[in-house]
Short mmCIF file of C-alpha atoms in Angstrom, two decimals:
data_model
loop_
_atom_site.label_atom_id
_atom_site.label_comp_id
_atom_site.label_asym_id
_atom_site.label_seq_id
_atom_site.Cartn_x
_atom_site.Cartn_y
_atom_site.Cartn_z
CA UNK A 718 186.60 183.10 43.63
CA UNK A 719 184.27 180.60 45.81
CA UNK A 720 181.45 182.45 47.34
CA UNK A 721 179.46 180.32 49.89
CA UNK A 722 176.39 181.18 51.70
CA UNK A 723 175.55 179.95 55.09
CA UNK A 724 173.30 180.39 58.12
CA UNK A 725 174.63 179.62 61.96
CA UNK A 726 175.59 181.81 65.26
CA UNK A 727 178.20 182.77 66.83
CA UNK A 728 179.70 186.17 67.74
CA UNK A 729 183.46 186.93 67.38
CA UNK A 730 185.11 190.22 68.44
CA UNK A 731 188.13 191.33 66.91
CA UNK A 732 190.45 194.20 68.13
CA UNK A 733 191.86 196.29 65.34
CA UNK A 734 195.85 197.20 66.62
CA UNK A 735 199.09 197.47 66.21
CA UNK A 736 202.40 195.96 67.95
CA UNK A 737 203.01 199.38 68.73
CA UNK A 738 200.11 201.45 68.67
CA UNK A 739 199.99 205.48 68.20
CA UNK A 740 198.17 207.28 70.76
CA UNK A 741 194.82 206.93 68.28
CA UNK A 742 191.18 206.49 69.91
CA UNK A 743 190.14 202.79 70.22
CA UNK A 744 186.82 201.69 69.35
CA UNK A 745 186.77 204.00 66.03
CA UNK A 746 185.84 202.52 62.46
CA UNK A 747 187.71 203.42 59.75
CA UNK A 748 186.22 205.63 57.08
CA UNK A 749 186.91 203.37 54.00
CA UNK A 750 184.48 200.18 53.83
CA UNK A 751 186.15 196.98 54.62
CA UNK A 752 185.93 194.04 52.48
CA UNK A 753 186.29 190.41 53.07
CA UNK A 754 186.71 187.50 50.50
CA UNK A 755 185.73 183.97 51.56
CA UNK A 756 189.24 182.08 50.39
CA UNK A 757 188.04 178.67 51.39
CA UNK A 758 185.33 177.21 53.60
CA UNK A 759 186.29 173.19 54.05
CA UNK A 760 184.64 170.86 56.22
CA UNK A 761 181.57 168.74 57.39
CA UNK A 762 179.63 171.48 58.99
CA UNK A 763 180.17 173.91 56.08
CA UNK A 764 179.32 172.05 52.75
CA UNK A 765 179.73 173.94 49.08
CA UNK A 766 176.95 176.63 49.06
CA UNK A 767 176.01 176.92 53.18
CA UNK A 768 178.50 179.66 53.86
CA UNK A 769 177.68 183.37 54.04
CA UNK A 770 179.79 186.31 55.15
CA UNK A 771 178.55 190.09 55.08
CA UNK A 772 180.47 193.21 56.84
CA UNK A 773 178.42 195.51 58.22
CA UNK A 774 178.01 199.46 56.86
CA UNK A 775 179.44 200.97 59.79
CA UNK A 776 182.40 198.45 59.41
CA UNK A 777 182.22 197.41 63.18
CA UNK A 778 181.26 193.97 62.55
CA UNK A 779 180.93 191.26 59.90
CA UNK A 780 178.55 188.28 59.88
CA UNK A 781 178.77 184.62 59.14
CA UNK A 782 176.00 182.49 58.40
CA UNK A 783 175.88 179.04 58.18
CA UNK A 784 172.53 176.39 56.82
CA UNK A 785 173.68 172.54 57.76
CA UNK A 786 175.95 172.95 61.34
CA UNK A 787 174.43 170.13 63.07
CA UNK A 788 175.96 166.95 65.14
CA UNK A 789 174.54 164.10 65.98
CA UNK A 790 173.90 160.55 67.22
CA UNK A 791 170.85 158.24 67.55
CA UNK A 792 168.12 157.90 65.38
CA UNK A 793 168.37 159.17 61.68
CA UNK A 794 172.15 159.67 62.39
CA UNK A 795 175.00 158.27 60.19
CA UNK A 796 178.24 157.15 61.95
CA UNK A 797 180.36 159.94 60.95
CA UNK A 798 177.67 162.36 61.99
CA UNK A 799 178.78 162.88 65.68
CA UNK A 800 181.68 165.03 64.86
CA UNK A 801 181.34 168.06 62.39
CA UNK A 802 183.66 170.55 61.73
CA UNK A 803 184.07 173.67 59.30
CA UNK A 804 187.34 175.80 58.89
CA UNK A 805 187.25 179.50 57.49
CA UNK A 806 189.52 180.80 55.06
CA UNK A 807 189.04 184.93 54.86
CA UNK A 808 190.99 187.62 53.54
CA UNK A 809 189.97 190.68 55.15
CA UNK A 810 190.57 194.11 53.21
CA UNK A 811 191.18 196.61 55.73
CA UNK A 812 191.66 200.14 54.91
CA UNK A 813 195.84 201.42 55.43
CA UNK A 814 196.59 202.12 58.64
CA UNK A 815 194.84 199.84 60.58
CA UNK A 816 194.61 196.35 61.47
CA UNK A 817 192.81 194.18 64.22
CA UNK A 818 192.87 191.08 66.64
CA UNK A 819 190.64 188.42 67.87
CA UNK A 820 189.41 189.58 71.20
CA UNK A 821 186.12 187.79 71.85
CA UNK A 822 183.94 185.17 69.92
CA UNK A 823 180.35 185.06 71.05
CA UNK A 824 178.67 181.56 69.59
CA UNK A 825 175.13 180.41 69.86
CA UNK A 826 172.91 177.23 68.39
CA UNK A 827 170.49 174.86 69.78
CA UNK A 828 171.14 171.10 71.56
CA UNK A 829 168.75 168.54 72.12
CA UNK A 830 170.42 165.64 74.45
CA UNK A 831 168.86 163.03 76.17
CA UNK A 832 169.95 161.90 79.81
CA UNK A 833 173.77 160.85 79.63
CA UNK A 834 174.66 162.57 76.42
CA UNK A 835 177.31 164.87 76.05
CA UNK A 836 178.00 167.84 73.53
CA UNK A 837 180.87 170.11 72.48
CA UNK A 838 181.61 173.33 70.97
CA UNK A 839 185.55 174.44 70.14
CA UNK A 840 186.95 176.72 68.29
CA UNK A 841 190.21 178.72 67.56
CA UNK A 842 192.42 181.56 64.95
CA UNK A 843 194.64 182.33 63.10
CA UNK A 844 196.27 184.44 61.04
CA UNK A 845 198.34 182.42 57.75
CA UNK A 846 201.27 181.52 58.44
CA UNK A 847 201.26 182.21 62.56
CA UNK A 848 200.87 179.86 65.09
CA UNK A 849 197.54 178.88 66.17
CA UNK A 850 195.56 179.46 69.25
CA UNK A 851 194.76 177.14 71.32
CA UNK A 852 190.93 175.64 71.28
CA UNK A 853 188.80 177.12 73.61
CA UNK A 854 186.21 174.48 74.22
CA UNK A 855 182.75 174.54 75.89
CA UNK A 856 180.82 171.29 76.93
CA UNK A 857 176.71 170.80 77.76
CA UNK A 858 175.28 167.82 79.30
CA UNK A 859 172.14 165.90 78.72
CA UNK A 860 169.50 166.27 79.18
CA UNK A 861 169.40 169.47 77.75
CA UNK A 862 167.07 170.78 75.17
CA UNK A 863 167.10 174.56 74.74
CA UNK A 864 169.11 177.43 72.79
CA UNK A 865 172.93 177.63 74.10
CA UNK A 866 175.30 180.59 74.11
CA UNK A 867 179.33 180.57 75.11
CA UNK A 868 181.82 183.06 74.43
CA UNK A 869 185.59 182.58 73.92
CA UNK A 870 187.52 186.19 75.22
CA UNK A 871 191.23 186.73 75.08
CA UNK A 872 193.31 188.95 77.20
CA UNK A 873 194.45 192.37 76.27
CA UNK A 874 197.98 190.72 76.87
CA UNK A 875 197.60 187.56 74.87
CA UNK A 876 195.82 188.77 71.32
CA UNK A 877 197.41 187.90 68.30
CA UNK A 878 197.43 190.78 66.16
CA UNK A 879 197.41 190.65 62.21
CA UNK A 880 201.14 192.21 60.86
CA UNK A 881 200.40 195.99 59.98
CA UNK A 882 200.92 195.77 56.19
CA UNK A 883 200.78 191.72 55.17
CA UNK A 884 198.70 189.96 53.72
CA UNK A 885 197.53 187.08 55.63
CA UNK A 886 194.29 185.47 55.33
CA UNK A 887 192.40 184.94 58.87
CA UNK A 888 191.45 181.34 59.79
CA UNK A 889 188.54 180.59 61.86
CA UNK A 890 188.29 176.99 62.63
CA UNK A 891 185.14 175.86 64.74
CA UNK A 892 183.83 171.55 65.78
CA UNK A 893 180.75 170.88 66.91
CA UNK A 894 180.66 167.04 68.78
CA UNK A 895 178.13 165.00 70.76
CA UNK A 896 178.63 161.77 72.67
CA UNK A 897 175.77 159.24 72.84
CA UNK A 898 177.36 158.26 76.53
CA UNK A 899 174.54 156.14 78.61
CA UNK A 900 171.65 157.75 76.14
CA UNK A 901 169.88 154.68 73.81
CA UNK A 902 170.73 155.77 70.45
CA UNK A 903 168.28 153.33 69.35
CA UNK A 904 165.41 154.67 70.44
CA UNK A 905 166.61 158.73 70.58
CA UNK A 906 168.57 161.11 68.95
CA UNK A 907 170.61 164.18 70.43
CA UNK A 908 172.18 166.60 68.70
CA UNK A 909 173.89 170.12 69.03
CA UNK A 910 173.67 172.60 66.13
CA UNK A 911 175.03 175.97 65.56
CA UNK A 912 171.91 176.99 64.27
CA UNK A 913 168.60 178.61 66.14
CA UNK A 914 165.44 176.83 66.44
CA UNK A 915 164.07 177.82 63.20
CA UNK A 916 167.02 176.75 61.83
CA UNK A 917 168.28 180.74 60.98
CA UNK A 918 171.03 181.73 62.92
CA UNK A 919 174.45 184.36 62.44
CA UNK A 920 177.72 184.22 63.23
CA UNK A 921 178.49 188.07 64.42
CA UNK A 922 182.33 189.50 64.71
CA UNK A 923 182.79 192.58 66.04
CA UNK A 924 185.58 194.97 65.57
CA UNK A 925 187.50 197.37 67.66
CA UNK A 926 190.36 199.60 65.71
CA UNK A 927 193.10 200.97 66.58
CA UNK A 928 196.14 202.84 64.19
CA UNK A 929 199.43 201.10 62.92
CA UNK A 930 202.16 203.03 63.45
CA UNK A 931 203.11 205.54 60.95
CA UNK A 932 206.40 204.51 58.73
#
């Protein structure tokens, strides 16, 4: 199975649920250790080898790291380099009895833009098979040249919860884009990266449980 390694940040919470959940307490981890496999990673901001995901020990989060997330225009910049994109393939082993939602996605990087230079962040999930979510996006504006954080959140009422007993891998689809607008992309470069300034950043997901029903 392919095993990348990667190194960029972004936070995702997930709500572990049911369609009709037992009277359980929220917010508890399940004993057994959960285990993800990386399917697939596929796209520009996620070459072969720059993809890492780890759970944590207490099972209430798991991290993705990411090396080469950066877009850009200007100076030093090829043409397709404006737009990069990665898309997330994992199936998560969680122990019987429980499953989970996407409930909030916390991402952070660095952008550099000159004066009249735009930048985006999107992203969106889903389970196989379901339909999507729609992309939440988040925009900065030049000039700009400092660490960024945004967070995507979902209402209680609109998660998308994983079935309670399939097997479905979870998607995670992210884009990073910057527009050279009124900047002189001869003489600058901006960029936005999903990365930290030293270039050593994590993607965090966070879990919240709940029970599936008992058959």
């Amino acid at each position: 199975m392919f095993r990348p390694v990667m190194t960029v940040s972004a936070a995702v919470a997930l709500l572990a649920t049911s369609f009709s959940p037992e009277a359980a307490a929220e917010d508890v981890p399940p004993p057994d250790k959960i285990v993800i496999d990386v399917v697939s990673v596929n796209g520009s901001g996620c070459p072969a080898g720059t993809a890492n995901v780890t759970v944590s020990p207490d099972n209430t989060a798991f991290t993705v790291s990411y090396s080469n997330y950066i877009a850009q225009v200007g100076v030093g910049a090829k043409p397709t380099d404006f737009r990069k994109n990665c898309q997330l393939s994992l199936n998560v082993h969680v122990p019987q009895g429980f499953t989970y939602a996407v409930a909030r996605a916390d991402y952070r990087g660095f952008a550099r833009l000159e004066k009249g230079a735009t930048g985006l962040e999107r992203a969106n999930y889903y389970f196989q098979g379901m339909t999507q979510t729609a992309y939440v996006n988040h925009h900065f504006t030049g000039p700009l040249n400092d660490n960024w954080q945004t967070s995507d959140t979902t209402d209680i009422d609109a998660l998308i919860y994983h079935p309670c007993g399939a097997k479905r891998n979870f998607n995670i689809n992210t884009e990073l884009r910057v527009d050279a607008g009124t900047s002189d992309t001869t003489r600058t470069t901006s960029l936005v990266a999903m990365d930290s300034t030293d270039g050593n950043i994590s993607t965090l997901y966070h879990f919240a449980w709940k029970q599936c029903p008992r058959r």
